[in-house]
CSV table of C-alpha atoms in Angstrom, one decimal:
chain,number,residue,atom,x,y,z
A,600,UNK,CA,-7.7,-25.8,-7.7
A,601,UNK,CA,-9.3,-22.9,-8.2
A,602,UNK,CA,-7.8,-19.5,-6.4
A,603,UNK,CA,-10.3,-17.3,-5.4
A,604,UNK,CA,-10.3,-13.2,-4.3
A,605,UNK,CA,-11.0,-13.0,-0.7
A,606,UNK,CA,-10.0,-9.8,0.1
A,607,UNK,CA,-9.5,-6.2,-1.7
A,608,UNK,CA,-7.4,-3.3,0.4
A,609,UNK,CA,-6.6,0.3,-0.2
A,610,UNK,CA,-4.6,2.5,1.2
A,611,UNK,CA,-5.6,6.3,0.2
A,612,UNK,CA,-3.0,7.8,2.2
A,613,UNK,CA,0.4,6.5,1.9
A,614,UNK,CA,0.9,4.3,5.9
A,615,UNK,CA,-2.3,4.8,7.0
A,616,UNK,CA,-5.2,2.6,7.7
A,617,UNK,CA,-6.5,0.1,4.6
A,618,UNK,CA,-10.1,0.1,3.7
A,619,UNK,CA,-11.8,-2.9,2.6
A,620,UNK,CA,-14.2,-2.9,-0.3
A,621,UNK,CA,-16.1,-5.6,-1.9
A,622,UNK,CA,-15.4,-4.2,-5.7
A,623,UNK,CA,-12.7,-1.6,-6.9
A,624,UNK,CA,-11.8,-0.2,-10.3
A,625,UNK,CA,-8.3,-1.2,-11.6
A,626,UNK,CA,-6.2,2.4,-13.1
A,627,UNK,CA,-3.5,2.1,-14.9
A,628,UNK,CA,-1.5,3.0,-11.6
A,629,UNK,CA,-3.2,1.0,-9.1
A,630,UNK,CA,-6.2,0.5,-7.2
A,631,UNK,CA,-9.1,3.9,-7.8
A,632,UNK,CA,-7.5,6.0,-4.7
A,633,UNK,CA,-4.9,4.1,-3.6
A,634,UNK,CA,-2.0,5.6,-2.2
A,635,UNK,CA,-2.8,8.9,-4.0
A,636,UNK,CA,-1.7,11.1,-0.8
A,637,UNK,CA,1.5,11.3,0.7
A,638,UNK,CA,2.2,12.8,3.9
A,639,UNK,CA,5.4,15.0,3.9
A,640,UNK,CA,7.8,16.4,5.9
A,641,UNK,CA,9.2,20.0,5.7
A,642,UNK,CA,12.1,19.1,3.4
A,643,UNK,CA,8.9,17.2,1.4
A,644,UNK,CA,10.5,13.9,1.9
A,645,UNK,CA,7.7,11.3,2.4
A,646,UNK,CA,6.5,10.0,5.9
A,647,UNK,CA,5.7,6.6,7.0
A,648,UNK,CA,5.1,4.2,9.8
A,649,UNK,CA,9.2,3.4,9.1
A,650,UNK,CA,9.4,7.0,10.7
A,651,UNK,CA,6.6,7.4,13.2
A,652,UNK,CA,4.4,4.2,13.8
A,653,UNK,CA,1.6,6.1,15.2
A,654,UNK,CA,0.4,6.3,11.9
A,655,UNK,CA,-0.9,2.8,12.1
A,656,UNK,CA,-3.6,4.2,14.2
A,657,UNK,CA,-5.0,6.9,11.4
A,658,UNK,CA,-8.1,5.2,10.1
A,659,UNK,CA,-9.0,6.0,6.7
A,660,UNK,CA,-13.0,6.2,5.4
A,661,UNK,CA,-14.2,6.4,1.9
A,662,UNK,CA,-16.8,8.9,1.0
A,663,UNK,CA,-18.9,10.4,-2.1
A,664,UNK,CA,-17.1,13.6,-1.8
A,665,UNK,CA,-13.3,12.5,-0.1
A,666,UNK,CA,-11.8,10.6,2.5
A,667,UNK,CA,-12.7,11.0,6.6
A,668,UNK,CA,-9.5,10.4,8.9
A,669,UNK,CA,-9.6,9.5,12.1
A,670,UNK,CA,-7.3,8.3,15.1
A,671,UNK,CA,-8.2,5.6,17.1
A,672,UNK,CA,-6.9,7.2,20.2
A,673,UNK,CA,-6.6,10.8,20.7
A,674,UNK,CA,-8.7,13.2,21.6
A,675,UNK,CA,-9.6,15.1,18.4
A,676,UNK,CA,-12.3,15.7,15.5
A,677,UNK,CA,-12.0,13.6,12.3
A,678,UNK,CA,-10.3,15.6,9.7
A,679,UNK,CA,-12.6,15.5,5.6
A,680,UNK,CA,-10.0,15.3,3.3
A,681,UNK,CA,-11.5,16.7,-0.2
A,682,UNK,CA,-11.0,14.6,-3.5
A,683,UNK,CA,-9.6,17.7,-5.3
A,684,UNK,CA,-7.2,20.2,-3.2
A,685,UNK,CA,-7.8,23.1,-2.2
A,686,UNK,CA,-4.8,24.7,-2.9
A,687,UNK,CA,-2.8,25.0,-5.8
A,688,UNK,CA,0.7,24.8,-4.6
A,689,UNK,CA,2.9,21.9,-6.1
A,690,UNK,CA,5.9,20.5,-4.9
A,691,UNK,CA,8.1,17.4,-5.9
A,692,UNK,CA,8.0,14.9,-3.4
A,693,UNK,CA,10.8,12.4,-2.8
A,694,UNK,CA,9.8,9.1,-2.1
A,695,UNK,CA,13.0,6.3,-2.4
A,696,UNK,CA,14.6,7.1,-5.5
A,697,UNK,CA,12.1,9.3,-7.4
A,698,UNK,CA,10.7,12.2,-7.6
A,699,UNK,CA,7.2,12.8,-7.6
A,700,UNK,CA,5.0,15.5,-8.2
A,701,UNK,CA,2.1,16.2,-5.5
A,702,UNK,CA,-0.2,19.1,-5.0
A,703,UNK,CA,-0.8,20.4,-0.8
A,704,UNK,CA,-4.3,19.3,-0.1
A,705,UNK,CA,-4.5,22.3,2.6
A,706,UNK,CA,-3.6,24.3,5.4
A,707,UNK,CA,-6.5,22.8,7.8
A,708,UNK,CA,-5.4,18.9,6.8
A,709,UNK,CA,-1.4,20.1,7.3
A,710,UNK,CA,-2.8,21.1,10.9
A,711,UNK,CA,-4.8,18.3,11.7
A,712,UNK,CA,-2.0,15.6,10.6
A,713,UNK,CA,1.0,18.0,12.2
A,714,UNK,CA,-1.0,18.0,15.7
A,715,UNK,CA,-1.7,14.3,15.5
A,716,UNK,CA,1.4,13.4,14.7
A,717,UNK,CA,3.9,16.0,16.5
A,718,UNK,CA,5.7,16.6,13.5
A,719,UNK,CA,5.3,19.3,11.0
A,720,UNK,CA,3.9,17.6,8.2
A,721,UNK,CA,1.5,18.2,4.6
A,722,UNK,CA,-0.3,16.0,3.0
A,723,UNK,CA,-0.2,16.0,-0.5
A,724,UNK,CA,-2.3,14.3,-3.8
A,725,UNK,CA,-1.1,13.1,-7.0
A,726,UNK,CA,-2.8,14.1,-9.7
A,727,UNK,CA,-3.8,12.0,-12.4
A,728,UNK,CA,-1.0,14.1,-15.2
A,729,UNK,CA,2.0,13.5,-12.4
A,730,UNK,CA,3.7,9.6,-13.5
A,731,UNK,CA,5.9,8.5,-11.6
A,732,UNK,CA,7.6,5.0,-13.8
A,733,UNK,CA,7.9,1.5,-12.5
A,734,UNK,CA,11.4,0.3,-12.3
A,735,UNK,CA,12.6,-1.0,-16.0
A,736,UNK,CA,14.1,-3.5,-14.9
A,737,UNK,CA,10.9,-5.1,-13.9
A,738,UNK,CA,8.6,-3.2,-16.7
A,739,UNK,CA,6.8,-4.8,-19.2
A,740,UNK,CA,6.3,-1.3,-21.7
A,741,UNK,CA,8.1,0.7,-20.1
A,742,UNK,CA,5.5,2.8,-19.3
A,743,UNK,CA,4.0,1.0,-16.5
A,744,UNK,CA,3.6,3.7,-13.7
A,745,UNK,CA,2.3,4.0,-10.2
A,746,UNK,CA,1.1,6.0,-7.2
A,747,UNK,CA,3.0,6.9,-4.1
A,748,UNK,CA,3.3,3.1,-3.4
A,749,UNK,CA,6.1,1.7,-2.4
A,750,UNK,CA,6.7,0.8,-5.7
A,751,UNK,CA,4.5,-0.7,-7.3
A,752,UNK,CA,0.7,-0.6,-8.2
A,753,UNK,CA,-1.0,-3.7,-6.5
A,754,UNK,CA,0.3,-6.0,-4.2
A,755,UNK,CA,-0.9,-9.7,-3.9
A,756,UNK,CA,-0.5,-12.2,-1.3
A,757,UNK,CA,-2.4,-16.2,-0.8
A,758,UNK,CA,-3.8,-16.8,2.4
A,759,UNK,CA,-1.9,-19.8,2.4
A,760,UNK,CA,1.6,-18.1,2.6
A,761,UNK,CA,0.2,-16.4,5.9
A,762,UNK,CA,-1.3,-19.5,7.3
A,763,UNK,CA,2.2,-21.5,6.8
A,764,UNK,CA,3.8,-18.3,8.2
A,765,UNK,CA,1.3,-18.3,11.3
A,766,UNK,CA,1.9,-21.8,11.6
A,767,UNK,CA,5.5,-20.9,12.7
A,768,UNK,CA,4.7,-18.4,14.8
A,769,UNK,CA,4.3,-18.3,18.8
A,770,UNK,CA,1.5,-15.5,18.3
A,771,UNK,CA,-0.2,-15.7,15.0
A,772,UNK,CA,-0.6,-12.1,12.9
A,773,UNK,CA,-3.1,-10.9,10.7
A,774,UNK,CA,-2.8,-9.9,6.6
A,775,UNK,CA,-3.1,-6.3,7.7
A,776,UNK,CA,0.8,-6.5,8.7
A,777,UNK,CA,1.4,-6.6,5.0
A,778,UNK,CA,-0.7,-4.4,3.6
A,779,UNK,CA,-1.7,-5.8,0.1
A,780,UNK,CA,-3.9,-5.2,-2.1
A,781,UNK,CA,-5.1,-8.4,-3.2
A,782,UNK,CA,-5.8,-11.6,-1.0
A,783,UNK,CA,-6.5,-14.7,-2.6
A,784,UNK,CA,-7.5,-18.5,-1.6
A,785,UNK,CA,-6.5,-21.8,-3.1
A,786,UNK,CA,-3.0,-23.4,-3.5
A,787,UNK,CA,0.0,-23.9,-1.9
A,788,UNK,CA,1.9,-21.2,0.1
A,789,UNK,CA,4.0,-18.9,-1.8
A,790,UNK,CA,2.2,-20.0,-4.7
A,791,UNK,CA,2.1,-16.4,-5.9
A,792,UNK,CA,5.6,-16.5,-6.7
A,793,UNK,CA,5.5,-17.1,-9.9
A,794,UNK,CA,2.8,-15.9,-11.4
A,795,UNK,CA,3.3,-13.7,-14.5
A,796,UNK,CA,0.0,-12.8,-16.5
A,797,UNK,CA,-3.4,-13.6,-15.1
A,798,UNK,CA,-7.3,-12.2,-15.6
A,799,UNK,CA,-9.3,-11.3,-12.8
A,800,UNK,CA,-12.6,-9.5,-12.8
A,801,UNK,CA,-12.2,-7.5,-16.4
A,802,UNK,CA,-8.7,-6.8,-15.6
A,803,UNK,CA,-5.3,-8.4,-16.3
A,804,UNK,CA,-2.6,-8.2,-14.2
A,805,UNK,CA,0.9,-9.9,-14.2
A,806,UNK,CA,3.3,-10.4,-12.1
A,807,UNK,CA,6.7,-9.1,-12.1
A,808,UNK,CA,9.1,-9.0,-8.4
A,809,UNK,CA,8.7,-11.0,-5.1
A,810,UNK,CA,8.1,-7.9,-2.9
A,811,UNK,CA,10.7,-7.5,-0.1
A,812,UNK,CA,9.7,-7.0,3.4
A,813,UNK,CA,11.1,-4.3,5.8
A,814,UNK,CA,10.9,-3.1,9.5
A,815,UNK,CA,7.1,-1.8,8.6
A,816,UNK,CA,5.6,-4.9,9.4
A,817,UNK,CA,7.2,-5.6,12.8
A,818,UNK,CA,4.9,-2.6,13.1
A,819,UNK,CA,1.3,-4.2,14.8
A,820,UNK,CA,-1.7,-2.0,12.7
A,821,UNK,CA,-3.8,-2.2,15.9
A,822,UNK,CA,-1.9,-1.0,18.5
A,823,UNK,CA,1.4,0.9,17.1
A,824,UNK,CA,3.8,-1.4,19.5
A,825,UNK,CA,6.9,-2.0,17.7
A,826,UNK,CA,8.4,-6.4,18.3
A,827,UNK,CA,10.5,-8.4,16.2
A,828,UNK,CA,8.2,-10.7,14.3
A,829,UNK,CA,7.3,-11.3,11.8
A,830,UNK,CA,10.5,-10.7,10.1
A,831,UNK,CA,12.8,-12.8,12.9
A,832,UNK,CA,11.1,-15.6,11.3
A,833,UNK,CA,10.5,-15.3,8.0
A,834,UNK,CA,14.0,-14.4,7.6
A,835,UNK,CA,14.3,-18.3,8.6
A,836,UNK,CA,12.7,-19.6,5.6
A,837,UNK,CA,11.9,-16.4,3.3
A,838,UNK,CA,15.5,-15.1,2.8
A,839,UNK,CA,16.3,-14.9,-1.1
A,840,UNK,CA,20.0,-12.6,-1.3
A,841,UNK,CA,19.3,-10.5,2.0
A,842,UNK,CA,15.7,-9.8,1.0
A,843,UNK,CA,13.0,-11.0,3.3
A,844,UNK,CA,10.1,-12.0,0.4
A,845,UNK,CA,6.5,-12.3,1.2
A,846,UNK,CA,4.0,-11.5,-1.4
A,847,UNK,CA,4.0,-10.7,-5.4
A,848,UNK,CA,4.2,-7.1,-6.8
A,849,UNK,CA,2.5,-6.8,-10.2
A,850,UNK,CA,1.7,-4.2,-13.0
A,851,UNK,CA,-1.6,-3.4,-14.7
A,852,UNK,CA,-1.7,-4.8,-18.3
A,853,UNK,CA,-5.4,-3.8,-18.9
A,854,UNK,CA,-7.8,-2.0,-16.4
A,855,UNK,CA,-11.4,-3.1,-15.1
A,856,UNK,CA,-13.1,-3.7,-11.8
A,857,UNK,CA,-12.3,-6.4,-9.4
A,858,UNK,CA,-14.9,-7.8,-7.4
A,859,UNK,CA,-14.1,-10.6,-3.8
A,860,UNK,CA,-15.4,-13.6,-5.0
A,861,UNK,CA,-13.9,-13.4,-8.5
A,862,UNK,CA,-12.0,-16.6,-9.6
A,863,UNK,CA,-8.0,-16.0,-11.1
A,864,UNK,CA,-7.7,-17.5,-14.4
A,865,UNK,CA,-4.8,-18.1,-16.0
């Protein structure tokens, strides 16, 4: 059976809205632009939807020149966000255990995102000579790295394990409550699993850590509201030592471009 791309997702801005392309270019840490901004608060700890889940109704665009931000509900101007910042302040950024480097975009984003959000808040970008490692544990070189993901740079998920899921489910959900990167057809659910090293497009990939699921996706993308699912029931059937699984986390072996429609070989 052959397994198939179906769907490609960034997320520019750490917890905000995805963007779906048809191709995207494959870095070393990820996905071109993905999760390459961090929003932060003033102790420049980073913010997500874990924290305020109105940020699940930012939209994201892709331009030539940056990124357009929107909110789906309030009364206000979309905010540009330039490629490059316009400042030259750095500060490290915590995110989980590390320690990141990010530059402030600038003081009008910091303003648009603080009076969206009613909390003081700066966005910031990593630029491409700040690496933040991979775990070792679950490194191939040891100098795998990523962005301001989670924790690692691409996330993949079958349709199938979200149509057994649905199948379980009194209201079903849609892939957006889990925010990968990848989304594939063909095979059995959780198939994903065990993959380890794969080609798709010109790039290889392999996979190296079920990713474990947390409060976020309780969290629906299209309205904010806060329930219990889809973790009340996945923890039925999905939980391996306390973790909730759903999905593959995997490392970039060699870059290229990735295109829906592309076929996974192995």
């Amino acid at each position: 059976m052959a397994f198939i791309v179906s769907e490609i997702t960034i997320y520019p801005i750490k917890s905000l809205g995805g963007i779906s392309l048809q191709e995207a270019q494959v870095e070393e840490r990820g996905f071109q632009h993905d999760r390459r901004w961090v929003l932060a608060d003033e102790n420049n700890v980073f913010i997500t939807q874990r924290q305020n889940e109105q940020m699940a109704l930012i939209d994201v665009q892709l331009t030539s020149d940056g990124l357009v931000v929107s909110h789906r509900v309030k009364q206000i101007a979309p905010l540009s966000v330039p490629f490059e910042p316009q400042t030259a302040e750095q500060q490290m950024i915590t995110i989980w255990d590390d320690i990141v480097r990010g530059i402030r975009v600038s003081d009008e984003v910091d303003a648009w995102f603080t009076t969206v959000l009613d909390k003081k808040c700066a966005l910031f970008y990593q630029p491409n000579d700040s690496v933040r490692l991979t775990d070792p544990k679950y490194s191939i070189t040891q100098k795998e790295h990523t962005s301001f993901a989670d924790g690692y740079p691409i996330l993949v998920i079958g349709q199938s394990s979200l149509d057994e899921l649905n199948g379980k489910l009194e209201e079903p959900i849609t892939m957006k409550r889990f925010r990968p990167n990848l989304v594939f057809t063909g095979g059995e659910a959780h198939i994903e699993d065990s993959w380890k090293y794969f080609h798709v497009g010109s790039a290889q990939l392999v996979g190296v850590k079920p990713c474990a699921r947390c409060v976020l996706t309780t969290i629906n993308p299209e309205t904010a509201e806060k329930g219990k699912e889809p973790l009340r029931t996945l923890t039925q059937y999905r939980n391996v030592n306390n973790k909730i699984l759903f999905g593959q986390n995997l490392l970039v072996v060699e870059t290229g471009k990735i295109s829906v429609g592309d076929e996974i070989i192995f």
